[in-house]
mmCIF file of C-alpha atoms and ligand atoms in Angstrom:
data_model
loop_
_atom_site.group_PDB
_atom_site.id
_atom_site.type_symbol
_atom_site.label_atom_id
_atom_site.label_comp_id
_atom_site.label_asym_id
_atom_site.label_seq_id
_atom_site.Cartn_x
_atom_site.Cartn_y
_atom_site.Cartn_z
ATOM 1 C CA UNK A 1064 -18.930 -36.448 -6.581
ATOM 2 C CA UNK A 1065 -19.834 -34.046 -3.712
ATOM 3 C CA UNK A 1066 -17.651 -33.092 -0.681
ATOM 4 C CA UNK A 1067 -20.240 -32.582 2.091
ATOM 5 C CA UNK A 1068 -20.078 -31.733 5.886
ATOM 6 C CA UNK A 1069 -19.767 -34.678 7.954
ATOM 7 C CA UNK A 1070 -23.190 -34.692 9.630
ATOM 8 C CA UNK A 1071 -25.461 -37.169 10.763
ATOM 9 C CA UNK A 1072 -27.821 -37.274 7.730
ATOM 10 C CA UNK A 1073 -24.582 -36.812 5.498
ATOM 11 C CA UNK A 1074 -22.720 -39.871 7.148
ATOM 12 C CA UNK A 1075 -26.321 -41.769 6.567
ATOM 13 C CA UNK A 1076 -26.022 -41.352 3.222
ATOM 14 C CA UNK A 1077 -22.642 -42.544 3.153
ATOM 15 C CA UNK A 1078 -23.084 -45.663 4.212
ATOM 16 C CA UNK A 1079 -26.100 -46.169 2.149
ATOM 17 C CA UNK A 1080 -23.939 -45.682 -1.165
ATOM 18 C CA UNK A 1081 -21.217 -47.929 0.156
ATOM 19 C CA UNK A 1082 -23.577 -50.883 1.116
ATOM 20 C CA UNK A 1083 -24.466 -49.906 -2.502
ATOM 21 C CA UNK A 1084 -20.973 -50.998 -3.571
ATOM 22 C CA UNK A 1085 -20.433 -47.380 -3.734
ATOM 23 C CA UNK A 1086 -16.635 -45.738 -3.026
ATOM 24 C CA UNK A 1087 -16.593 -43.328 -0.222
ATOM 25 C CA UNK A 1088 -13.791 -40.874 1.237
ATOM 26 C CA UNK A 1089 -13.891 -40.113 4.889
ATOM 27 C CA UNK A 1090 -11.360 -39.182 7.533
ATOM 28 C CA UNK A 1091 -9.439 -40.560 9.643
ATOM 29 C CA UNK A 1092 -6.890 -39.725 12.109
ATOM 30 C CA UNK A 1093 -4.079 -40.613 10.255
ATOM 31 C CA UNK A 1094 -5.154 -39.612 6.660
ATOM 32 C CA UNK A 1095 -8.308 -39.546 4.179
ATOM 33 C CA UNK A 1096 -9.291 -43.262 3.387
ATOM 34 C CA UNK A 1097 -11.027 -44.431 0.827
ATOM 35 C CA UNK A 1098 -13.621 -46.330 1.992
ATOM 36 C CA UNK A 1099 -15.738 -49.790 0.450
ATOM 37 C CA UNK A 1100 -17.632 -52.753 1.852
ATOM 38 C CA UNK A 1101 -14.765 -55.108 2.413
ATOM 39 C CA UNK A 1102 -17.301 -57.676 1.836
ATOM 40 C CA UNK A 1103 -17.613 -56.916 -1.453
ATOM 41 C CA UNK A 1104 -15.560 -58.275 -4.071
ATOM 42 C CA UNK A 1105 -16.468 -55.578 -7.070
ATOM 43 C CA UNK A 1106 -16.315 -52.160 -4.688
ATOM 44 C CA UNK A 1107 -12.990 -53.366 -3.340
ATOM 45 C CA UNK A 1108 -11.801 -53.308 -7.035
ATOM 46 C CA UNK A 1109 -12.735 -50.242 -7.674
ATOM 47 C CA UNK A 1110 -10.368 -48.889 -5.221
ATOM 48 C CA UNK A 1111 -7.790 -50.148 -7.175
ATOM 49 C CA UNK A 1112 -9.904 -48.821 -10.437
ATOM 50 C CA UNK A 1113 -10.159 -45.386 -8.498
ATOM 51 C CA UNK A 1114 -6.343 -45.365 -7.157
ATOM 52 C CA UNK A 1115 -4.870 -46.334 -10.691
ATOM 53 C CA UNK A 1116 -2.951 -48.348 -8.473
ATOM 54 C CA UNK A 1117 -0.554 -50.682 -10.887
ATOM 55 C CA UNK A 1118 -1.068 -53.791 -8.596
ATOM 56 C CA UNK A 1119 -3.222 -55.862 -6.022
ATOM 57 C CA UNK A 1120 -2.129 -55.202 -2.388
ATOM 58 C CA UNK A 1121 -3.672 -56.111 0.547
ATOM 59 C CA UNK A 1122 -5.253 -53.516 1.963
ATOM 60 C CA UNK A 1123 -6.268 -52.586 5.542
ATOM 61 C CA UNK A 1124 -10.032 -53.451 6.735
ATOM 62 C CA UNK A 1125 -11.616 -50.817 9.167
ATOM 63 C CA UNK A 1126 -13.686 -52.140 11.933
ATOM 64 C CA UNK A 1127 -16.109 -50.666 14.011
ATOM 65 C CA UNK A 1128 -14.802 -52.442 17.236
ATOM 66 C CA UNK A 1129 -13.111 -55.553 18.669
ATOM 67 C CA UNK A 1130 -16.296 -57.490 17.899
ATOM 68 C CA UNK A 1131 -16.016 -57.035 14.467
ATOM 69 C CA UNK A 1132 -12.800 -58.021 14.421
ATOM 70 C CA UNK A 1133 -13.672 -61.177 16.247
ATOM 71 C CA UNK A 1134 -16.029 -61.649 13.642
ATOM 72 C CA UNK A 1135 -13.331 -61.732 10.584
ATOM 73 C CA UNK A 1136 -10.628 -63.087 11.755
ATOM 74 C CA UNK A 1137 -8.589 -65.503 14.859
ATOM 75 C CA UNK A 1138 -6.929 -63.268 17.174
ATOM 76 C CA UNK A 1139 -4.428 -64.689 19.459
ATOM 77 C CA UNK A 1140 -3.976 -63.755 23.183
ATOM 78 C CA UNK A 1141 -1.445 -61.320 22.250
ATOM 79 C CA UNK A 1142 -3.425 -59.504 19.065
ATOM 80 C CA UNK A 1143 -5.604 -59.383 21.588
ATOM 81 C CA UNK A 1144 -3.627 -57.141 24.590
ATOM 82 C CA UNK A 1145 -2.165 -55.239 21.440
ATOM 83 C CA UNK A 1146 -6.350 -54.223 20.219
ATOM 84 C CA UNK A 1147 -6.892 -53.574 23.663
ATOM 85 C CA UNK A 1148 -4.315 -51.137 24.437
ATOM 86 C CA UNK A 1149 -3.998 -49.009 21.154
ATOM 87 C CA UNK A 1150 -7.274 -49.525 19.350
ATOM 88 C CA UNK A 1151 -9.364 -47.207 18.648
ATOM 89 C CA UNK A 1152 -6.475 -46.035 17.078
ATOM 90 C CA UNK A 1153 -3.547 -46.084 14.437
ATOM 91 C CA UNK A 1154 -2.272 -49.740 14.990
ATOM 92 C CA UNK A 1155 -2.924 -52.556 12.046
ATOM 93 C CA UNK A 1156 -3.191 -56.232 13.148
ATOM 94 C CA UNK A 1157 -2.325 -58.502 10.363
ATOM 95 C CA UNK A 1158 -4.031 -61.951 11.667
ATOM 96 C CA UNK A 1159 -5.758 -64.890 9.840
ATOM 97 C CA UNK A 1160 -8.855 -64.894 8.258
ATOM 98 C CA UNK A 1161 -11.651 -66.906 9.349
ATOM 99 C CA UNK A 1162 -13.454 -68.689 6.171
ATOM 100 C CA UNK A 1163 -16.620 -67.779 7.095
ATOM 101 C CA UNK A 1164 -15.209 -63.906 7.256
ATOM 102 C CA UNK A 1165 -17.506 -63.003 4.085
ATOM 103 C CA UNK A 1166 -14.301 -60.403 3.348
ATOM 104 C CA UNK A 1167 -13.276 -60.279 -0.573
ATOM 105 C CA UNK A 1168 -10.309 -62.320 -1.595
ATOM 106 C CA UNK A 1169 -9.373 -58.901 -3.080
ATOM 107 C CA UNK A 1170 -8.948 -57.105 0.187
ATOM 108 C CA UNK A 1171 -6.232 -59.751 1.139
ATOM 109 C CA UNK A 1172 -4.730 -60.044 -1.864
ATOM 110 C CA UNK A 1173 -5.428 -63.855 -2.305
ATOM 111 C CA UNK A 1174 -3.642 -64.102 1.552
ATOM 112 C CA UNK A 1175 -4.683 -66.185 3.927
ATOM 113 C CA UNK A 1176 -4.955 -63.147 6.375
ATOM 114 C CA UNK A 1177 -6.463 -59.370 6.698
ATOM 115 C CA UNK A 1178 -5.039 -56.484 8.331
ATOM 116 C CA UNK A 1179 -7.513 -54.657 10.909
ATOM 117 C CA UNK A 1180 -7.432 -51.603 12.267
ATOM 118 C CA UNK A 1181 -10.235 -49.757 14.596
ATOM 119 C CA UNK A 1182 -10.034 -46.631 13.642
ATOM 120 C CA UNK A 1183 -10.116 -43.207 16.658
ATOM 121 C CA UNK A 1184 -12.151 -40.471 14.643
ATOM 122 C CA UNK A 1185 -15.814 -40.052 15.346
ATOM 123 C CA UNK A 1186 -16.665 -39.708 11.955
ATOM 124 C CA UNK A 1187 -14.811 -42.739 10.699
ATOM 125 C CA UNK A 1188 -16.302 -44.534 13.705
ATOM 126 C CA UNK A 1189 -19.593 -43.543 13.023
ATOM 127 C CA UNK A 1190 -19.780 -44.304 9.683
ATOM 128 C CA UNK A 1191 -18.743 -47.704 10.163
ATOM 129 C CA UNK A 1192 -21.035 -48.293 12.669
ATOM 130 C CA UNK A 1193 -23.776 -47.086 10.196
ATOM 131 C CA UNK A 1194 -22.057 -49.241 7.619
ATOM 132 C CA UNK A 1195 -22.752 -52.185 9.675
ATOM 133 C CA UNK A 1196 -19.399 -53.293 7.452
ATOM 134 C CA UNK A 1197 -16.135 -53.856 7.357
ATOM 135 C CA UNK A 1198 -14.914 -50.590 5.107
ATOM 136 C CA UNK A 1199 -11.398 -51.151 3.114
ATOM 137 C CA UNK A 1200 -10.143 -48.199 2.907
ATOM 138 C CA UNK A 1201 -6.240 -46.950 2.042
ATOM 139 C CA UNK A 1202 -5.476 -43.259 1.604
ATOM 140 C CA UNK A 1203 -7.608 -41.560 -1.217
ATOM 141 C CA UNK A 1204 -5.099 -40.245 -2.989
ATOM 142 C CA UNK A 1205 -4.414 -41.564 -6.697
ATOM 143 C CA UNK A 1206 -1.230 -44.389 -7.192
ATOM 144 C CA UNK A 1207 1.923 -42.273 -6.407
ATOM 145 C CA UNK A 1208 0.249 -38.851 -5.496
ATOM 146 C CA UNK A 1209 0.037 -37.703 -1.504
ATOM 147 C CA UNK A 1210 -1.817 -38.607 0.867
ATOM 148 C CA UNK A 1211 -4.680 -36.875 1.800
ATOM 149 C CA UNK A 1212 -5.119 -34.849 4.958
ATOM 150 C CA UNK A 1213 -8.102 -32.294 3.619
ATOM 151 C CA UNK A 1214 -11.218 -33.390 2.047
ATOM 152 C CA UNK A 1215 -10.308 -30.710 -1.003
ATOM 153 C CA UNK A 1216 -7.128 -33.180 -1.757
ATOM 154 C CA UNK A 1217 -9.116 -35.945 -2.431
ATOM 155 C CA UNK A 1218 -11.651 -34.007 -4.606
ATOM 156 C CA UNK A 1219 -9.188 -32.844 -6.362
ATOM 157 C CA UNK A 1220 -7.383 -35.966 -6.742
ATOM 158 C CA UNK A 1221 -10.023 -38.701 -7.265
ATOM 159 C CA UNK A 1222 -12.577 -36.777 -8.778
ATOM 160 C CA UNK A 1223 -15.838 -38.608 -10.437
ATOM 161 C CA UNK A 1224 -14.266 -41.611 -9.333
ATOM 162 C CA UNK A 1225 -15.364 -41.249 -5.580
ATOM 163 C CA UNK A 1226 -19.383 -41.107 -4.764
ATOM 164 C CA UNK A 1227 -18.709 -38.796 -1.912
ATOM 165 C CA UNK A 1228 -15.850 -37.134 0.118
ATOM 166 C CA UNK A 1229 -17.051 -37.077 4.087
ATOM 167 C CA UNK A 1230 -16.001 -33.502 5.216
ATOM 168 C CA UNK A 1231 -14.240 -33.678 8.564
ATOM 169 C CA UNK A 1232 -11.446 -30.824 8.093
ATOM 170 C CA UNK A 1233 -7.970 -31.742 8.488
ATOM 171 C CA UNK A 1234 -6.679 -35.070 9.195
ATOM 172 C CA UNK A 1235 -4.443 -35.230 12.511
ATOM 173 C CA UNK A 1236 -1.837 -37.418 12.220
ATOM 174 C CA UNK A 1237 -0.662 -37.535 8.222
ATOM 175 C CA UNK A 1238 1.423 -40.749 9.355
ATOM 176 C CA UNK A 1239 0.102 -44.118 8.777
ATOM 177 C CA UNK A 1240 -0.694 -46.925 11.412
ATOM 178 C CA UNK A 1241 1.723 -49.217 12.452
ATOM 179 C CA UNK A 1242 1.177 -52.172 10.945
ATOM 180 C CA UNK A 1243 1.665 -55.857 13.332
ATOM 181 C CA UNK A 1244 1.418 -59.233 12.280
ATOM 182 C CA UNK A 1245 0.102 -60.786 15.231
ATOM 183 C CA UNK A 1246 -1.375 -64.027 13.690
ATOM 184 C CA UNK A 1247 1.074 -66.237 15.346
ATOM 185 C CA UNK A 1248 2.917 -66.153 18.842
ATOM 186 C CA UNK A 1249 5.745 -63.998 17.243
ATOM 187 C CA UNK A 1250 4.982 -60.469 16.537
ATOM 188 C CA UNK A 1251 6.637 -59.174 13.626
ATOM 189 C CA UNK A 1252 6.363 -54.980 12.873
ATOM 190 C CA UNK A 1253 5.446 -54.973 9.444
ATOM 191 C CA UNK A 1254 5.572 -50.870 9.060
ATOM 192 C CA UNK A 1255 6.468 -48.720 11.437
ATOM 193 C CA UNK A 1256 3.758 -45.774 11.826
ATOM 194 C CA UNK A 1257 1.924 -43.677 14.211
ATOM 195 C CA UNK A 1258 2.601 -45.751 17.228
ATOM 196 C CA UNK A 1259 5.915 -46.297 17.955
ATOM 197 C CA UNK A 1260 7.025 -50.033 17.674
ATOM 198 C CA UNK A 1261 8.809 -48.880 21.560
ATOM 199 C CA UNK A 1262 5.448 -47.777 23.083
ATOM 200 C CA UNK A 1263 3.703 -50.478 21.931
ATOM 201 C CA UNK A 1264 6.732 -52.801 23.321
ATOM 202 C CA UNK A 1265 6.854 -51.124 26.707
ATOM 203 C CA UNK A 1266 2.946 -51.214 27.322
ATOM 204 C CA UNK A 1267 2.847 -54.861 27.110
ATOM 205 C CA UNK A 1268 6.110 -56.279 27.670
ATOM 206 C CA UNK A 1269 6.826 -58.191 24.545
ATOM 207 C CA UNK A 1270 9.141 -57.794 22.146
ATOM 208 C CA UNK A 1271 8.520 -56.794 18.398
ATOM 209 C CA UNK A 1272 10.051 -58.538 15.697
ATOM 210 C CA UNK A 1273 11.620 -55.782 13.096
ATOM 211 C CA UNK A 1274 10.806 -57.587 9.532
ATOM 212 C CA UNK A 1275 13.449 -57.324 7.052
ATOM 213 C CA UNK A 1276 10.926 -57.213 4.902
ATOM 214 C CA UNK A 1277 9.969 -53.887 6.295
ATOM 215 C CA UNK A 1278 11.073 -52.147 3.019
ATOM 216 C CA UNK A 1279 9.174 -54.670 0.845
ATOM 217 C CA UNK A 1280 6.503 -53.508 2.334
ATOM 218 C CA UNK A 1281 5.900 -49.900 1.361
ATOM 219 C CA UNK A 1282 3.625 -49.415 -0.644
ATOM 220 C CA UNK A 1283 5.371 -49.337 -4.056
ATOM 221 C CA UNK A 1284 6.663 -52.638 -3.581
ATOM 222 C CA UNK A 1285 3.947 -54.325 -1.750
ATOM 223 C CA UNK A 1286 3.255 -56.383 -4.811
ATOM 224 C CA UNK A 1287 6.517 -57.668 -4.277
ATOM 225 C CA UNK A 1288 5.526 -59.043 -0.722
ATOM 226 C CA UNK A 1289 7.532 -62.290 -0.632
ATOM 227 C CA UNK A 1290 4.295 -64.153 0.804
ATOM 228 C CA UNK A 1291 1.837 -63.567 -1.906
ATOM 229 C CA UNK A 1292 -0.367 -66.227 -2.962
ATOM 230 C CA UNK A 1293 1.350 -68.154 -5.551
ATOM 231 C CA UNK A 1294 -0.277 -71.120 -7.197
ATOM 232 C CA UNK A 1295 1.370 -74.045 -7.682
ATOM 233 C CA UNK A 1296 -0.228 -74.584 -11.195
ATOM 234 C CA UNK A 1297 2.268 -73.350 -14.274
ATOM 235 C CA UNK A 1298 0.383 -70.509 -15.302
ATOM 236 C CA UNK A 1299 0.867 -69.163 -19.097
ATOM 237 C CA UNK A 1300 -0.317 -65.904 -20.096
ATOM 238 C CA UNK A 1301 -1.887 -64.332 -23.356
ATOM 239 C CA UNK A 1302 -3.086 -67.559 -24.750
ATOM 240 C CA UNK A 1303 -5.477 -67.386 -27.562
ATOM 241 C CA UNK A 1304 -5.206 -71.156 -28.890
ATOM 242 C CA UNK A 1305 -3.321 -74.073 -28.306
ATOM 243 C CA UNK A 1306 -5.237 -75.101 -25.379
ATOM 244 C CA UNK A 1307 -3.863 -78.416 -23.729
ATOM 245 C CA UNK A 1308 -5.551 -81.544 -23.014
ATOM 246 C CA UNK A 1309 -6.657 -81.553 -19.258
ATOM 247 C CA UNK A 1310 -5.524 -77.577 -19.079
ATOM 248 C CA UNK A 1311 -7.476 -75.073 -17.440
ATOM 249 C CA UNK A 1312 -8.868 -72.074 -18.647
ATOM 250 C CA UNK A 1313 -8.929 -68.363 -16.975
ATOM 251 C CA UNK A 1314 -10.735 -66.582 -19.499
ATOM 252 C CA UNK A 1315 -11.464 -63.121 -19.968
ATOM 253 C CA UNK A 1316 -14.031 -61.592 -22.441
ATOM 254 C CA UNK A 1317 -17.399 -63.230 -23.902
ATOM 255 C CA UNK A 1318 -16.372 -65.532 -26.568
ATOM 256 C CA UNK A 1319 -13.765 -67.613 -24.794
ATOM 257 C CA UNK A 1320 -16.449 -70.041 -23.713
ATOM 258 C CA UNK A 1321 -17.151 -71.225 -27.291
ATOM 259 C CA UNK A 1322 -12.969 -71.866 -27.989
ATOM 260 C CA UNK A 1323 -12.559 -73.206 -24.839
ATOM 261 C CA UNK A 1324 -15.064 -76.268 -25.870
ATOM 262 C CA UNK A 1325 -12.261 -77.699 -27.926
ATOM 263 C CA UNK A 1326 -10.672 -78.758 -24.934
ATOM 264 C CA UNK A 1327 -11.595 -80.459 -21.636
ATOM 265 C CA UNK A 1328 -9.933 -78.865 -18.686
ATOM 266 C CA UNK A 1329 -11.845 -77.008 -16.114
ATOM 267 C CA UNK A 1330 -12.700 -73.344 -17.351
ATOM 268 C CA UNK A 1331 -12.978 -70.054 -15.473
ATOM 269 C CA UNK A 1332 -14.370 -66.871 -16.821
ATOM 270 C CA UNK A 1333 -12.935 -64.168 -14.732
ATOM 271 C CA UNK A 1334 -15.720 -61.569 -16.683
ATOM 272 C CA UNK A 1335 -17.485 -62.934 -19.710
ATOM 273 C CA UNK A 1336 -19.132 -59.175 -20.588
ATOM 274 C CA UNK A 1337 -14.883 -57.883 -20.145
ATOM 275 C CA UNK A 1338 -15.505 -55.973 -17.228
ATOM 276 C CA UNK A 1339 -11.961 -55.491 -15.210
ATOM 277 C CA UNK A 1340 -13.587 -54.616 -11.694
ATOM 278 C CA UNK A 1341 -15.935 -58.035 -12.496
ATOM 279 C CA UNK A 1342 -12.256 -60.189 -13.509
ATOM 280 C CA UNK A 1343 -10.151 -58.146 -10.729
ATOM 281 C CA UNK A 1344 -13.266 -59.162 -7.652
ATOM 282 C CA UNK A 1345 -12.802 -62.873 -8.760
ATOM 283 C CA UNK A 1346 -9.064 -63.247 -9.953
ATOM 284 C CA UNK A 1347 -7.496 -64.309 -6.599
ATOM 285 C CA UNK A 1348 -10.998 -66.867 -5.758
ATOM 286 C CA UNK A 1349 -10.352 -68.018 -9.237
ATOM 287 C CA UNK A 1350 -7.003 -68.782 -8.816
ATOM 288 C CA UNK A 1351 -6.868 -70.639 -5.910
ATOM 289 C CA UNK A 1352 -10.278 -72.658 -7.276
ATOM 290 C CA UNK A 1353 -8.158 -74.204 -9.946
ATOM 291 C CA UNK A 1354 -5.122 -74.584 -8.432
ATOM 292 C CA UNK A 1355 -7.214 -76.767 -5.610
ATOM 293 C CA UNK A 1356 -7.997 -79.103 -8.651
ATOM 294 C CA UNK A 1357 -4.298 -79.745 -9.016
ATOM 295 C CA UNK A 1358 -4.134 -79.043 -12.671
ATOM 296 C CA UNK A 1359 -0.862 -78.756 -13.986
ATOM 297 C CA UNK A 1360 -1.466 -75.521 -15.898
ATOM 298 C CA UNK A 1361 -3.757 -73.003 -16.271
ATOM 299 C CA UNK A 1362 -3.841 -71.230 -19.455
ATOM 300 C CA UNK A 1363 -4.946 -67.213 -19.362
ATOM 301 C CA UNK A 1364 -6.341 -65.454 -22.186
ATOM 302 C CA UNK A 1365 -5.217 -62.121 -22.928
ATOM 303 C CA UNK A 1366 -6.547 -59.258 -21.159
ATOM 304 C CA UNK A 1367 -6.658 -55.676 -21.958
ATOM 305 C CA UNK A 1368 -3.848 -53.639 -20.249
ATOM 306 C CA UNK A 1369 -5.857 -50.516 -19.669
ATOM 307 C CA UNK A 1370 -6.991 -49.361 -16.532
ATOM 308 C CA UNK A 1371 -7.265 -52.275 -14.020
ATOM 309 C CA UNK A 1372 -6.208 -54.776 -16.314
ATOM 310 C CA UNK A 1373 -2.534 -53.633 -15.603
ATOM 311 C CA UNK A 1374 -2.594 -54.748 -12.011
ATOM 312 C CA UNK A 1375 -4.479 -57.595 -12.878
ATOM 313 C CA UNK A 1376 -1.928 -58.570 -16.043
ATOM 314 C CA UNK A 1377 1.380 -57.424 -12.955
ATOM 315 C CA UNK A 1378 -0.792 -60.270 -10.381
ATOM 316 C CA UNK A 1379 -0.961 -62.990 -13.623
ATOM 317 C CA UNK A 1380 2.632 -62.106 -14.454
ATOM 318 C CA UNK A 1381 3.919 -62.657 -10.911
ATOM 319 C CA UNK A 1382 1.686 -65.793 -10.965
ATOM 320 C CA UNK A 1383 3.715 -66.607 -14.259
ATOM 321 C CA UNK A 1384 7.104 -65.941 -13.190
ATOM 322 C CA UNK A 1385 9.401 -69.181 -12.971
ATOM 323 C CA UNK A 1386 9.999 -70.003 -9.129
HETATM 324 P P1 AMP B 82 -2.193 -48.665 2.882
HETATM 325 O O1 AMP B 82 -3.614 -49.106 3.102
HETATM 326 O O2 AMP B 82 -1.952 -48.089 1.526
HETATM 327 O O3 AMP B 82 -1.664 -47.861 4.024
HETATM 328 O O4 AMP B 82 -1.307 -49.967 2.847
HETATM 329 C C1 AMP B 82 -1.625 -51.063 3.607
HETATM 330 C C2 AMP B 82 -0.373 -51.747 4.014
HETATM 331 O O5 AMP B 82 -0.728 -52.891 4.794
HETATM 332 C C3 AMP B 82 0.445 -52.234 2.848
HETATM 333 O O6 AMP B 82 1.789 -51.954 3.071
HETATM 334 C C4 AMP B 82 0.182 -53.724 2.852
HETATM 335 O O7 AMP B 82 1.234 -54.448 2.295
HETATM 336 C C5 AMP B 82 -0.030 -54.016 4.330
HETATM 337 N N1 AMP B 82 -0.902 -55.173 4.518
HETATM 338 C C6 AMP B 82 -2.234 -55.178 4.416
HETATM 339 N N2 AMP B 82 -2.734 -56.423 4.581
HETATM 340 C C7 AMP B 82 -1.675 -57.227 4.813
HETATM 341 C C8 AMP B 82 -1.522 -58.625 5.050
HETATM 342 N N3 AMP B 82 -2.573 -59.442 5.063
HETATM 343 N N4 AMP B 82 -0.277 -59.083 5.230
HETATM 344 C C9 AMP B 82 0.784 -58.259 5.192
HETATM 345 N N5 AMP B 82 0.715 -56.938 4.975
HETATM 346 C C10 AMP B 82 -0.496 -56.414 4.786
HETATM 347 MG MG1 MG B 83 -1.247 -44.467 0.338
#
C-alpha cells in the first residue's frame, strides 16, 4: 500500500486499480472513504474483508453527478429538489434501485434500494469521474476504530489491505452525511449528519420524517435494520447431511457438489474453491434466486467463521432466526 499525493497522474492510477476490483482510500469532505466499483460484487466484499466489519450493511454509493444517479436508481420529484439543492455534498438519498443498475447486491445489502450521495471534494469528484463508476465507499477505518480524517489514519489502520490511500490532507467535516430515504412521497431522516435535517426542511418546504429507527441505524446495529431482506424459505444452517427431498442447497467449499447429488433440490455454490469475498459477492443474489423458486427450505453448509465468513455466518443466522 502507498499513500501518495493526490495528483492527476496519481488519481489516474487510482481508478485504474479500482476498475481492477482494486480497494482505494480517498477523501472526502466528511471523512476518508474507502472506495470500490459498486458494480462489482467481489471488490465490494472486500470492504467488508478490509473493515473486519462483523456484518453486511448497506453501504453508501458515490456518484459522480445527478446523471449517474439517474442511471442507478428512480428518483422521485422530491429526491430530486433534495439532489439539487445539497448535492455535491454531504446528503445520502436512499431510493430504489433500478434492475438494470449493474450495482452489487452486496452494496445494498440484498435491499431493494441504494443510498447515493454526490460527493463536494475535487479529489473525490475527480476520481469518480475517472472511475467512470459508481465507488462504494464507507469510512476507511477498520470495524469499531475512528474514522479517518488524515490519509496517515487510514495507513495506519488498513494497512496491506488498501491498494492505495489518495493524499488530500485533512478531511473537513469529520461528520457523516445525512442520510434521506426519499424513495417514496414521504421522506424519512434515516441519520442525522452534516446537513441539518432543519436546513434541508426550510430550503424546500417539506417536512422530514424523524425514523424511530434512527438508532437502529448506526452503524453497529445496522445489521439489525428491521427491513433487511429476509427470505421466506426456512433456512437451516451448518448442514453437512441429511439433505431433504426437494431442499435446496447453499453450499460452500468444493466438494459439496458431489453430496449434494443425493438429493434433488436446486443447488447453489456460494464459492466452490472456499473463497469468502467469492461466497460474500453472491450470498444476497443467491438468496433471493432460491427463495424465487419457492422452496420450502434451503439447507446451508457450514462455513468457516474466520475473517468474512463471520458476517456472512451473522447474515445466514439472521436469515435463520424464527420470525
Ligand atoms: P457508512 O457508509 O458507514 O457511513 O454507513 C452507511 C449508512 O447508510 C448505514 O447506517 C446504513 O445503514 C445506511 N444505508 C445505506 N444504504 C441504505 C439503504 N439502502 N437503506 C437504508 N439505510 C441505508
Ligand atoms: Mg464508519
Amino acid at each position: 500500500m502507498s499513500v501518495i499525493a493526490a495528483t492527476p497522474d496519481a488519481i489516474s492510477e487510482a481508478a485504474a486499480l479500482l476498475r481492477s476490483g482494486a480497494l482505494v482510500a480517498f477523501p472526502t469532505e466528511t471523512v476518508y472513504g474507502l472506495g470500490a466499483d459498486a458494480t462489482n460484487g467481489a471488490a465490494v466484499a472486500s470492504i467488508f474483508e478490509a473493515k473486519g466489519r462483523p456484518h453486511f450493511n448497506p453501504l453508501i454509493v458515490h456518484v459522480a453527478d445527478i446523471s449517474v444517479a439517474h442511471r442507478l436508481a428512480y428518483i422521485p420529484d422530491g429526491a430530486q429538489r433534495i439532489a439539487e439543492a445539497f448535492w455535491p455534498g454531504p446528503v445520502t438519498l436512499v431510493l430504489k434501485r433500478r434492475p438494470d443498475s449493474g450495482l452489487s447486491d452486496l452494496v445494498s445489502a440484498g435491499l431493494d434500494t441504494v443510498a447515493l450521495r454526490m460527493p463536494d471534494h475535487p479529489i473525490a469528484r475527480s476520481l469518480l469521474v475517472a472511475a467512470g463508476r459508481p465507488l462504494a465507499a464507507p469510512s476507511a477505518n477498520r470495524s469499531g476504530h475512528v474514522s479517518p480524517t488524515q490519509a496517515q489514519h487510514v495507513a495506519d489502520d488498513l494497512g496491506d489491505k488498501v491498494a492505495m490511500v489518495l493524499d488530500g490532507g485533512a478531511t473537513a467535516h469529520g461528520i457523516e452525511s445525512t442520510i434521506i430515504d426519499a424513495s417514496s412521497e414521504r421522506h424519512v431522516m434515516l441519520r442525522s449528519g452534516s446537513v441539518p435535517g432543519l436546513v434541508i426542511e426550510q430550503a424546500l418546504g417539506l417536512k422530514l420524517v424523524r425514523s424511530l429507527q434512527a438508532e437502529s441505524l448506526k452503524p453497529r446495529a445496522s445489521g439489525q435494520l428491521a427491513s433487511h431482506y429476509a427470505p421466506r424459505a426456512r433456512v437451516r444452517l451448518n448442514v453437512t447431511h441429511g439433505f431433504t427431498e426437494g431442499e435446496a442447497v447453499l453450499a460452500f467449499g468444493p466438494f459439496e457438489a458431489a453430496r449434494h447429488r443425493a438429493v434433488s433440490g436446486p443447488f447453489i455454490n456460494l464459492s466452490e474453491r472456499a473463497d469468502l469475498i467469492e461466497a460474500a459477492a453472491n450470498l444476497f443474489a443467491a438468496l433471493r434466486k432460491l427463495d424465487a423458486l419457492g422452496v420450502p427450505s434451503i439447507a446451508v453448509t457450514p462455513i468457516p467463521e474466520q475473517g468474512l465468513g463471520e458476517a456472512i455466518n451473522d447474515r445466514l443466522t439472521r436469515a435463520a432466526a424464527p420470525r
